[in-house]
């Protein structure tokens, strides 16, 4: 099922090969034979890697540490232990999860159907796309960030482009010619994970790599705030990316909000549609405070940090906001670095921990107003919306409750389920209620998606969510009526899979909540062809299919930036 990474005849594929050598732990037959082809420089851009600028001592140190990695870590510590599926490159980047090269803008894309004239802007989706072949374990989330963008205007699909987000990590590894930064999920397991952390420290100490400018991959979330498109992963600051007039993507650089942000930010900050404020969290797996909350005004001024009291480092991938509160989950996936010394994974499902949600005034200056509400046996990787129920005094949270909670990170014999749920929190009593939104007969695994973002933090009736079946692939998307508890599905067809649906409300400010379109990338695994579908969000009728010039791998989260917003980019 793996498609070639070399460009088809007449295409505009550019840039260095995304993967340059097969994983050391795999047999050659297990690796895509096309990985490592296509070494040209990006069209219209200078060659970006001429080798690391090391002095003779650093070159000796680099060679010695490479030998330690290849001989001791990979050759001795890791070879004796088979990789789990959640860290096996032959699984994690196989088929349409395999990386692709960059593509310069390709104009005037062919369209089957009609692009609605009301769609004026660019759909950008983030995803993991490793530049180099893994030398050890690799999880999908470990790959370098790549953005895929389609520009729509005047009833036409004007252009498509895909580019790496030029993180400090990517630039250094491109120059060195091999991966040297540790992969947080795929590599940091057991004694070999400890060894790889020591290698990272030694390379930093010798000046072989520079971690001072961040180690993140910027491959997960996207948000447009204060004239800037920000690409994010929760291991670093965001990266500012500019969409050019011809539909290209240019990384401006690592963005610290004018020197105000000095810690990582999670990949799912929340943009208040009424005020333009951006609310966010930051977590630390090593030292206190383990969790911080903060926000930025519409013009980019940062609030003071609020230290959220949690007992141990907790994975904080997502949270929610209402009109007046921030809803902060403290769930059962925790970080225990000491588990590596014992030979295990630092990402741990703590079965003895009771999940809880914190309710904090949205513009709080400290944590004195925080109220915790226990929600037993609940783990939501994503929260789709939340609002205040004035009639009951409760906070209503809509999220997908996942079992097992560590399904994304660790192997399990338990069947995967992701149940769209309504969670009601009463901060006055500390009590909660939870129920599935859909009837048992209609249950389907729903993950990745959104509500109408013009109503984020306010009561919404509809949610557009990926049908995560067969897990981890996405066979279509669902429009869920949260009030009626009903679901309509748009299925892509046999051998066709996609990702997160992106709801784009009609630009003229239509009154109906579902008046707009759903955009999504879809790949036909039999034909090896990718396209972007445009579906009417009201009646789930396909209006157009934009034919793309190359394969678009299955990815993560996206956003739509309107044409007027593009004109106001910083």
Coordinates of C-alpha atoms in Angstrom, one line a residue:
X1 CA 0.0 0.0 0.0
X2 CA 3.0 2.4 0.4
X3 CA 3.2 4.9 -2.4
X4 CA 6.4 6.1 -4.0
X5 CA 8.0 9.2 -2.4
X6 CA 9.6 10.2 -5.7
X7 CA 7.5 12.7 -7.7
X8 CA 5.4 11.5 -10.6
X9 CA 6.3 12.8 -14.0
X10 CA 5.5 16.5 -14.5
X11 CA 4.9 17.2 -10.8
X12 CA 6.4 20.0 -8.8
X13 CA 7.9 17.9 -5.9
X14 CA 10.9 19.6 -4.5
X15 CA 13.3 19.5 -1.6
X16 CA 15.5 17.0 0.1
X17 CA 14.3 13.5 0.5
X18 CA 12.1 13.2 3.5
X19 CA 13.7 9.9 4.5
X20 CA 17.3 9.1 3.7
X21 CA 18.0 5.6 5.0
X22 CA 16.0 2.6 6.2
X23 CA 15.7 2.0 10.0
X24 CA 18.6 0.1 11.4
X25 CA 16.4 -2.4 13.1
X26 CA 14.4 -3.3 10.0
X27 CA 15.1 -5.7 7.1
X28 CA 15.4 -3.9 3.8
X29 CA 12.3 -5.6 2.5
X30 CA 10.3 -4.0 5.3
X31 CA 11.1 -0.5 4.2
X32 CA 9.7 1.5 1.3
X33 CA 12.4 1.2 -1.4
X34 CA 11.7 4.7 -2.6
X35 CA 12.7 6.3 0.8
X36 CA 15.7 8.5 0.2
X37 CA 15.1 9.4 -3.4
X38 CA 14.7 12.9 -4.8
X39 CA 17.6 15.0 -3.4
X40 CA 17.1 18.3 -5.3
X41 CA 16.8 21.7 -3.7
X42 CA 13.4 23.4 -3.4
X43 CA 12.4 25.3 -6.5
X44 CA 12.8 29.0 -5.9
X45 CA 14.6 28.5 -2.6
X46 CA 18.3 28.2 -1.9
X47 CA 19.9 24.9 -0.8
X48 CA 19.3 24.9 2.9
X49 CA 21.8 22.3 4.2
X50 CA 25.5 22.3 3.4
X51 CA 26.6 20.3 6.4
X52 CA 27.0 21.2 10.1
X53 CA 29.5 23.9 11.1
X54 CA 31.6 21.9 13.5
X55 CA 35.2 22.4 14.5
X56 CA 37.6 19.4 14.3
X57 CA 37.0 18.4 17.9
X58 CA 33.2 18.5 17.4
X59 CA 33.6 16.3 14.3
X60 CA 35.5 13.8 16.4
X61 CA 32.9 13.9 19.1
X62 CA 30.1 13.5 16.6
X63 CA 31.7 10.5 15.0
X64 CA 32.4 8.9 18.4
X65 CA 28.8 9.5 19.6
X66 CA 27.4 8.1 16.4
X67 CA 29.5 5.0 16.9
X68 CA 28.1 4.7 20.5
X69 CA 24.6 5.0 19.2
X70 CA 25.0 2.5 16.4
X71 CA 27.1 0.0 18.3
X72 CA 25.9 0.1 21.9
X73 CA 22.4 1.6 21.9
X74 CA 21.0 0.3 18.6
X75 CA 23.3 -2.7 18.3
X76 CA 23.1 -4.0 21.9
X77 CA 20.3 -2.4 24.0
X78 CA 17.6 -2.2 21.4
X79 CA 18.3 -5.1 19.1
X80 CA 17.3 -7.6 21.8
X81 CA 13.9 -6.1 22.3
X82 CA 11.3 -6.2 19.5
X83 CA 9.4 -3.0 18.9
X84 CA 5.8 -2.7 19.9
X85 CA 3.4 -1.7 17.1
X86 CA 3.1 1.7 18.6
X87 CA 6.8 2.3 18.1
X88 CA 7.5 0.2 15.0
X89 CA 8.4 2.3 11.9
X90 CA 7.1 -0.5 9.7
X91 CA 3.7 0.1 11.2
X92 CA 3.7 3.8 12.1
X93 CA 4.9 5.2 8.7
X94 CA 3.7 2.5 6.4
X95 CA 1.3 3.0 3.5
X96 CA -0.2 6.5 3.4
X97 CA 1.4 7.3 6.7
X98 CA 4.7 7.3 4.9
X99 CA 6.3 10.8 4.4
X100 CA 6.4 12.8 1.2
X101 CA 8.7 15.4 -0.2
X102 CA 7.9 19.1 -0.2
X103 CA 6.0 20.6 -3.2
X104 CA 6.2 24.1 -4.5
X105 CA 2.8 25.7 -5.2
X106 CA 0.9 23.9 -8.1
X107 CA -1.7 26.2 -9.6
X108 CA -5.1 25.7 -11.2
X109 CA -6.0 22.4 -9.7
X110 CA -8.6 20.2 -11.6
X111 CA -11.9 20.0 -9.9
X112 CA -14.8 17.5 -10.2
X113 CA -17.9 19.4 -9.3
X114 CA -18.1 23.0 -8.3
X115 CA -16.1 24.9 -5.7
X116 CA -18.6 27.1 -3.8
X117 CA -17.8 30.8 -4.5
X118 CA -18.3 31.6 -0.8
X119 CA -15.1 29.6 0.1
X120 CA -12.4 32.3 -0.1
X121 CA -9.3 31.4 1.9
X122 CA -6.8 28.6 2.5
X123 CA -7.3 25.2 4.1
X124 CA -4.1 24.2 6.0
X125 CA -3.6 20.9 7.7
X126 CA -0.7 19.8 9.9
X127 CA 0.8 16.3 10.1
X128 CA 3.9 14.3 10.9
X129 CA 6.4 13.7 8.1
X130 CA 9.8 12.5 9.2
X131 CA 12.7 14.0 7.2
X132 CA 15.0 11.1 8.0
X133 CA 14.3 7.4 8.4
X134 CA 14.0 6.3 12.0
X135 CA 17.1 4.6 13.4
X136 CA 15.1 3.1 16.3
X137 CA 11.5 3.2 17.5
X138 CA 9.2 5.7 15.9
X139 CA 5.7 6.8 16.7
X140 CA 3.5 8.7 14.2
X141 CA 3.6 11.7 16.5
X142 CA 7.4 11.8 16.4
X143 CA 7.6 13.0 12.8
X144 CA 8.6 16.4 11.6
X145 CA 5.8 18.8 11.0
X146 CA 4.6 19.3 7.4
X147 CA 1.8 21.6 6.3
X148 CA -0.5 20.9 3.3
X149 CA -2.4 23.9 2.0
X150 CA -5.1 24.4 -0.7
X151 CA -6.0 28.0 -1.7
X152 CA -9.7 28.5 -2.7
X153 CA -11.0 31.7 -4.4
X154 CA -13.6 32.8 -6.9
X155 CA -15.0 29.3 -7.3
X156 CA -11.5 27.9 -8.2
X157 CA -8.9 25.8 -6.5
X158 CA -6.0 28.1 -7.1
X159 CA -3.1 26.2 -5.7
X160 CA -1.7 23.3 -3.5
X161 CA 1.6 23.3 -1.7
X162 CA 3.2 21.3 1.1
X163 CA 6.2 22.4 3.1
X164 CA 8.0 21.4 6.2
X165 CA 7.7 23.7 9.2
X166 CA 11.3 24.8 9.5
X167 CA 11.9 24.0 13.2
X168 CA 15.3 24.4 14.8
X169 CA 15.4 20.6 15.1
X170 CA 14.6 20.0 11.5
X171 CA 17.3 22.4 10.3
X172 CA 20.0 20.8 12.4
X173 CA 19.1 17.3 11.5
X174 CA 19.0 18.2 7.8
X175 CA 22.5 19.6 8.0
X176 CA 23.8 16.7 10.0
X177 CA 22.2 14.1 7.7
X178 CA 20.7 11.9 10.4
X179 CA 18.2 12.1 13.3
X180 CA 20.0 13.2 16.5
X181 CA 17.2 14.6 18.7
X182 CA 15.4 12.0 20.8
X183 CA 11.9 10.9 19.8
X184 CA 9.7 11.4 22.8
X185 CA 7.3 8.5 22.2
X186 CA 9.0 6.1 19.9
X187 CA 12.5 6.0 21.5
X188 CA 12.3 6.9 25.1
X189 CA 11.5 3.5 26.5
X190 CA 13.4 1.5 29.0
X191 CA 17.2 1.4 29.4
X192 CA 17.8 2.3 25.7
X193 CA 15.6 5.4 26.3
X194 CA 17.9 6.4 29.2
X195 CA 20.9 5.8 26.9
X196 CA 19.4 8.0 24.2
X197 CA 18.8 10.8 26.7
X198 CA 22.4 10.5 27.7
X199 CA 23.5 10.7 24.1
X200 CA 21.3 13.8 23.6
X201 CA 23.0 15.4 26.6
X202 CA 26.5 14.5 25.4
X203 CA 25.8 15.8 21.9
X204 CA 24.5 19.1 23.4
X205 CA 27.5 19.4 25.7
X206 CA 29.9 18.9 22.8
X207 CA 28.1 21.4 20.7
X208 CA 27.2 18.8 18.1
X209 CA 23.6 20.0 18.4
X210 CA 21.9 23.1 19.9
X211 CA 18.8 22.5 22.0
X212 CA 18.6 26.1 23.2
X213 CA 16.3 27.0 20.3
X214 CA 13.8 24.3 21.0
X215 CA 13.5 20.6 20.2
X216 CA 9.9 20.5 19.0
X217 CA 8.5 19.2 15.8
X218 CA 5.4 21.5 15.4
X219 CA 3.4 18.7 13.8
X220 CA 0.0 18.7 15.5
X221 CA -2.1 21.8 15.9
X222 CA -2.8 25.0 14.0
X223 CA -4.3 28.2 15.1
X224 CA -4.6 31.7 13.5
X225 CA -4.3 34.5 16.0
X226 CA -3.4 38.1 15.8
X227 CA -2.4 37.9 12.1
X228 CA -0.2 34.8 12.5
X229 CA -0.7 31.1 11.6
X230 CA 0.9 29.1 14.4
X231 CA 2.0 25.5 14.0
X232 CA 2.3 23.6 17.3
X233 CA 3.3 20.5 19.2
X234 CA 3.2 20.5 23.0
X235 CA 7.0 20.0 23.3
X236 CA 8.0 23.5 22.2
X237 CA 6.9 27.1 21.5
X238 CA 4.7 27.5 18.4
X239 CA 6.2 28.3 15.0
X240 CA 4.9 31.2 12.9
X241 CA 4.2 30.3 9.3
X242 CA 3.2 32.8 6.6
X243 CA 1.0 31.9 3.6
X244 CA 2.4 33.7 0.6
X245 CA 0.4 35.4 -2.2
X246 CA 1.1 32.4 -4.5
X247 CA -0.1 29.9 -1.9
X248 CA 3.3 28.8 -0.6
X249 CA 4.2 28.3 3.1
X250 CA 7.1 30.1 4.6
X251 CA 8.3 29.5 8.2
X252 CA 9.0 32.9 9.8
X253 CA 10.4 31.3 12.9
X254 CA 9.9 30.1 16.5
X255 CA 7.4 32.5 18.0
X256 CA 7.6 33.6 21.6
X257 CA 4.9 36.4 21.4
X258 CA 7.5 39.1 21.5
X259 CA 9.6 37.6 24.3
X260 CA 6.6 36.9 26.6
X261 CA 6.4 33.1 26.3
X262 CA 9.3 31.1 27.7
X263 CA 7.8 27.6 27.9
X264 CA 6.1 25.1 25.6
X265 CA 2.5 25.5 24.7
X266 CA 0.0 22.6 24.0
X267 CA -1.2 22.0 20.5
X268 CA -4.8 22.9 21.2
X269 CA -5.1 26.5 22.5
X270 CA -8.6 27.9 22.4
X271 CA -9.5 31.0 20.4
X272 CA -12.5 32.9 21.8
X273 CA -14.6 33.9 18.8
X274 CA -16.1 36.9 20.6
X275 CA -13.0 38.6 22.0
X276 CA -10.1 37.2 19.9
X277 CA -8.3 36.0 23.0
X278 CA -6.2 32.9 22.9
X279 CA -6.2 30.6 25.9
X280 CA -3.5 27.9 26.5
X281 CA -1.8 25.5 28.8
X282 CA 1.8 24.4 29.2
X283 CA 3.0 21.3 31.0
X284 CA 6.4 20.2 32.3
X285 CA 7.3 16.5 32.7
X286 CA 10.5 17.2 34.8
X287 CA 9.9 19.9 37.4
X288 CA 7.3 22.0 39.1
X289 CA 5.1 23.7 38.2
X290 CA 3.9 20.7 36.2
X291 CA 1.0 22.7 34.7
X292 CA 0.5 26.4 33.8
X293 CA -2.5 28.3 32.4
X294 CA -2.3 31.6 30.6
X295 CA -3.9 33.6 27.8
X296 CA -3.1 36.2 25.2
X297 CA -5.3 39.2 24.3
X298 CA -6.4 39.7 20.8
X299 CA -3.4 41.9 20.1
X300 CA -1.0 39.4 21.6
X301 CA -0.4 40.6 25.2
X302 CA 0.2 37.7 27.6
X303 CA -1.4 37.2 31.0
X304 CA 0.6 36.1 34.1
X305 CA 0.9 32.4 34.4
X306 CA -1.5 30.6 36.7
X307 CA 0.1 27.5 38.3
X308 CA -2.4 24.7 38.3
X309 CA -1.8 22.4 41.3
X310 CA -1.4 18.8 40.2
X311 CA 0.5 16.1 42.0
X312 CA 2.5 14.8 39.1
X313 CA 3.2 15.5 35.4
X314 CA 0.0 14.7 33.5
X315 CA -0.4 14.5 29.7
X316 CA -2.4 17.6 28.8
X317 CA -3.2 17.3 25.1
X318 CA -6.4 19.3 25.1
X319 CA -8.8 21.4 27.3
X320 CA -11.9 23.5 26.8
X321 CA -13.3 27.0 27.5
X322 CA -16.7 28.4 28.0
X323 CA -17.7 32.0 27.9
X324 CA -16.4 32.5 31.5
X325 CA -14.4 29.4 32.5
X326 CA -11.5 27.2 31.5
X327 CA -12.0 23.5 31.8
X328 CA -8.8 21.7 32.6
X329 CA -8.6 17.9 32.6
X330 CA -6.4 16.0 35.0
X331 CA -6.7 12.4 33.7
X332 CA -5.0 9.0 34.1
X333 CA -2.2 9.3 31.5
X334 CA 0.8 10.5 33.5
X335 CA 4.5 10.8 33.0
X336 CA 6.8 8.7 35.2
X337 CA 10.4 9.1 33.9
X338 CA 11.7 6.7 36.5
X339 CA 9.8 3.9 34.7
X340 CA 12.6 4.0 32.0
X341 CA 15.1 3.0 34.6
X342 CA 12.9 0.0 35.4
X343 CA 12.8 -0.9 31.7
X344 CA 9.3 0.5 30.9
X345 CA 7.6 3.4 29.2
X346 CA 7.5 6.9 30.9
X347 CA 3.9 7.3 29.5
X348 CA 1.8 5.5 32.1
X349 CA -1.8 4.7 32.4
X350 CA -2.4 5.1 36.2
X351 CA -5.4 2.9 36.9
X352 CA -5.5 4.1 40.5
X353 CA -6.0 7.7 39.6
X354 CA -9.5 9.3 39.5
X355 CA -9.9 11.6 36.6
X356 CA -11.0 15.1 37.4
X357 CA -11.8 18.4 35.6
X358 CA -10.8 21.7 37.0
X359 CA -13.1 24.7 36.5
X360 CA -11.2 27.9 36.6
X361 CA -12.4 31.5 35.9
X362 CA -11.2 32.2 32.4
X363 CA -9.2 35.3 33.2
X364 CA -8.0 34.3 36.6
X365 CA -4.8 35.8 38.0
X366 CA -4.2 32.8 40.3
X367 CA -5.6 29.3 41.1
X368 CA -7.6 30.4 44.1
X369 CA -10.9 30.1 42.2
X370 CA -10.1 26.6 40.8
X371 CA -12.7 24.0 41.6
X372 CA -12.1 20.3 40.9
X373 CA -14.8 17.9 39.9
X374 CA -14.2 14.1 39.8
X375 CA -15.2 12.3 36.6
X376 CA -14.3 8.6 37.3
X377 CA -13.2 6.3 34.5
X378 CA -13.1 9.1 31.9
X379 CA -10.2 9.9 29.5
X380 CA -10.8 12.4 26.7
X381 CA -7.9 12.8 24.3
X382 CA -9.9 15.7 22.7
X383 CA -12.6 18.0 24.0
X384 CA -14.9 19.4 21.3
X385 CA -16.7 22.2 23.1
X386 CA -18.0 23.3 26.5
X387 CA -20.6 25.8 27.7
X388 CA -22.5 27.0 30.8
X389 CA -26.0 25.7 31.4
X390 CA -27.7 28.6 33.1
X391 CA -30.7 26.5 34.0
X392 CA -28.7 24.0 36.1
X393 CA -25.6 25.9 37.0
X394 CA -23.5 23.1 35.4
X395 CA -20.7 23.2 32.9
X396 CA -21.5 21.0 29.9
X397 CA -18.4 19.4 28.2
X398 CA -18.5 17.5 24.9
X399 CA -15.6 15.1 24.4
X400 CA -14.7 11.7 23.1
X401 CA -14.1 9.2 26.0
X402 CA -11.3 6.8 24.9
X403 CA -10.7 3.3 26.1
X404 CA -8.1 2.1 26.8
X405 CA -6.8 5.6 27.8
X406 CA -3.3 4.9 26.5
X407 CA -4.4 3.4 23.2
X408 CA -2.5 6.0 21.3
X409 CA 0.8 5.3 23.1
X410 CA 0.9 1.7 24.2
X411 CA -0.1 -1.7 23.0
X412 CA -3.2 -3.2 24.6
X413 CA -5.4 -6.3 24.1
X414 CA -8.4 -4.2 25.0
X415 CA -10.6 -3.2 22.0
X416 CA -10.4 0.5 21.1
X417 CA -13.5 2.7 21.7
X418 CA -14.0 6.4 21.4
X419 CA -17.4 7.3 22.7
X420 CA -18.8 10.8 22.1
X421 CA -20.0 11.9 25.5
X422 CA -21.7 14.7 27.4
X423 CA -20.0 15.4 30.7
X424 CA -21.8 17.7 33.2
X425 CA -19.7 19.3 35.9
X426 CA -21.2 21.0 39.0
X427 CA -18.4 23.0 40.5
X428 CA -20.7 23.9 43.5
X429 CA -21.1 20.3 44.7
X430 CA -18.0 18.7 43.0
X431 CA -20.3 16.1 41.4
X432 CA -20.4 15.1 37.7
X433 CA -22.7 13.2 35.3
X434 CA -21.7 11.5 32.1
X435 CA -23.7 9.9 29.3
X436 CA -23.0 8.9 25.7
X437 CA -24.5 11.3 23.1
X438 CA -25.5 8.5 20.8
X439 CA -27.7 5.4 21.4
X440 CA -26.0 2.0 21.7
X441 CA -27.3 1.1 18.2
X442 CA -25.6 4.1 16.7
X443 CA -22.3 4.0 18.5
X444 CA -19.3 4.6 16.3
X445 CA -15.7 5.6 17.2
X446 CA -15.5 9.4 16.8
X447 CA -12.2 11.2 17.1
X448 CA -10.7 14.4 15.6
X449 CA -13.0 17.1 14.4
X450 CA -14.7 20.3 15.6
X451 CA -17.8 22.4 16.1
X452 CA -18.6 25.7 14.4
X453 CA -15.7 27.7 15.8
X454 CA -17.8 30.9 15.7
X455 CA -19.6 29.3 18.7
X456 CA -16.7 27.8 20.6
X457 CA -17.4 28.1 24.3
X458 CA -21.1 28.6 23.7
X459 CA -23.9 26.0 23.3
X460 CA -23.6 24.2 20.0
X461 CA -26.0 21.7 18.4
X462 CA -23.7 20.1 15.8
X463 CA -20.2 18.5 15.9
X464 CA -18.3 17.2 12.9
X465 CA -16.1 14.3 13.8
X466 CA -13.9 11.7 12.1
X467 CA -15.2 8.2 12.0
X468 CA -12.2 6.4 13.4
X469 CA -12.9 3.0 11.9
X470 CA -11.1 0.8 11.2
X471 CA -8.9 2.3 13.9
X472 CA -6.5 4.2 13.5
X473 CA -7.8 5.0 9.9
X474 CA -10.7 7.3 9.2
X475 CA -13.3 6.0 6.8
X476 CA -15.5 9.1 6.8
X477 CA -16.9 11.8 9.1
X478 CA -20.1 12.2 11.1
X479 CA -22.4 15.1 11.7
X480 CA -23.7 14.6 15.2
X481 CA -26.8 16.4 16.5
X482 CA -25.9 16.9 20.1
X483 CA -29.4 17.8 21.1
X484 CA -31.3 15.0 19.4
X485 CA -28.6 12.4 19.9
X486 CA -28.6 11.4 16.2
X487 CA -25.8 11.0 13.6
X488 CA -25.5 11.3 9.9
X489 CA -22.4 9.9 8.2
X490 CA -20.4 10.8 5.1
X491 CA -18.4 7.7 4.1
X492 CA -15.5 8.1 1.7
X493 CA -15.9 4.7 0.0
X494 CA -14.0 1.4 -0.3
X495 CA -10.3 1.8 0.1
X496 CA -10.6 5.5 0.7
X497 CA -9.6 7.1 4.0
X498 CA -9.1 10.6 5.4
X499 CA -8.6 12.5 8.6
X500 CA -10.0 15.4 10.6
X501 CA -13.1 17.2 9.0
X502 CA -12.7 20.9 9.0
X503 CA -16.0 22.9 9.3
X504 CA -15.9 26.3 7.5
X505 CA -19.0 28.5 8.2
X506 CA -20.3 30.5 5.3
X507 CA -18.3 33.8 5.1
X508 CA -21.4 36.0 5.0
X509 CA -22.2 35.2 8.6
X510 CA -25.2 32.9 8.0
X511 CA -27.6 32.5 10.8
X512 CA -27.9 28.6 10.7
X513 CA -25.2 26.9 12.8
X514 CA -24.6 24.3 10.1
X515 CA -24.6 26.7 7.1
X516 CA -21.2 26.1 5.7
X517 CA -18.9 23.4 4.3
X518 CA -16.7 20.6 5.5
X519 CA -13.3 20.2 4.0
X520 CA -11.1 17.1 4.3
X521 CA -8.2 15.4 2.6
X522 CA -9.0 11.9 1.3
X523 CA -6.6 9.3 -0.1
X524 CA -7.6 6.4 -2.4
X525 CA -5.3 3.6 -1.4
X526 CA -6.0 1.5 -4.5
X527 CA -5.3 4.3 -7.0
X528 CA -2.6 6.0 -4.9
X529 CA -4.4 9.4 -5.5
X530 CA -5.3 12.1 -3.0
X531 CA -8.0 14.8 -3.2
X532 CA -9.7 17.5 -1.1
X533 CA -13.4 17.0 -0.7
X534 CA -15.8 19.9 -0.2
X535 CA -19.1 18.7 1.4
X536 CA -22.2 20.8 2.2
X537 CA -22.4 20.7 6.0
X538 CA -26.2 21.1 6.0
X539 CA -27.2 18.1 3.9
X540 CA -23.8 16.2 3.6
X541 CA -23.9 16.5 -0.2
X542 CA -20.5 16.5 -1.9
X543 CA -20.1 19.6 -3.9
X544 CA -16.5 19.3 -5.2
X545 CA -13.4 17.1 -5.2
X546 CA -10.2 18.9 -5.8
X547 CA -7.6 16.7 -7.5
X548 CA -4.2 17.1 -5.8
X549 CA -0.9 16.7 -7.6
X550 CA 0.6 14.3 -5.1
X551 CA -0.1 12.0 -2.2
X552 CA -1.2 13.6 1.0
X553 CA -0.4 11.4 4.0
X554 CA -2.9 10.9 6.8
X555 CA -2.3 13.7 9.2
X556 CA -3.5 15.5 12.3
X557 CA -5.3 18.9 12.8
X558 CA -6.1 21.8 10.4
X559 CA -7.7 25.2 10.1
X560 CA -9.2 27.5 7.5
X561 CA -8.0 31.1 7.1
X562 CA -10.3 33.4 5.3
X563 CA -9.1 35.6 2.4
X564 CA -9.5 38.9 4.4
X565 CA -7.4 37.4 7.2
X566 CA -4.7 36.4 4.8
X567 CA -4.5 40.0 3.7
X568 CA -3.8 41.1 7.3
X569 CA -1.0 38.6 8.0
X570 CA 1.8 39.9 10.2

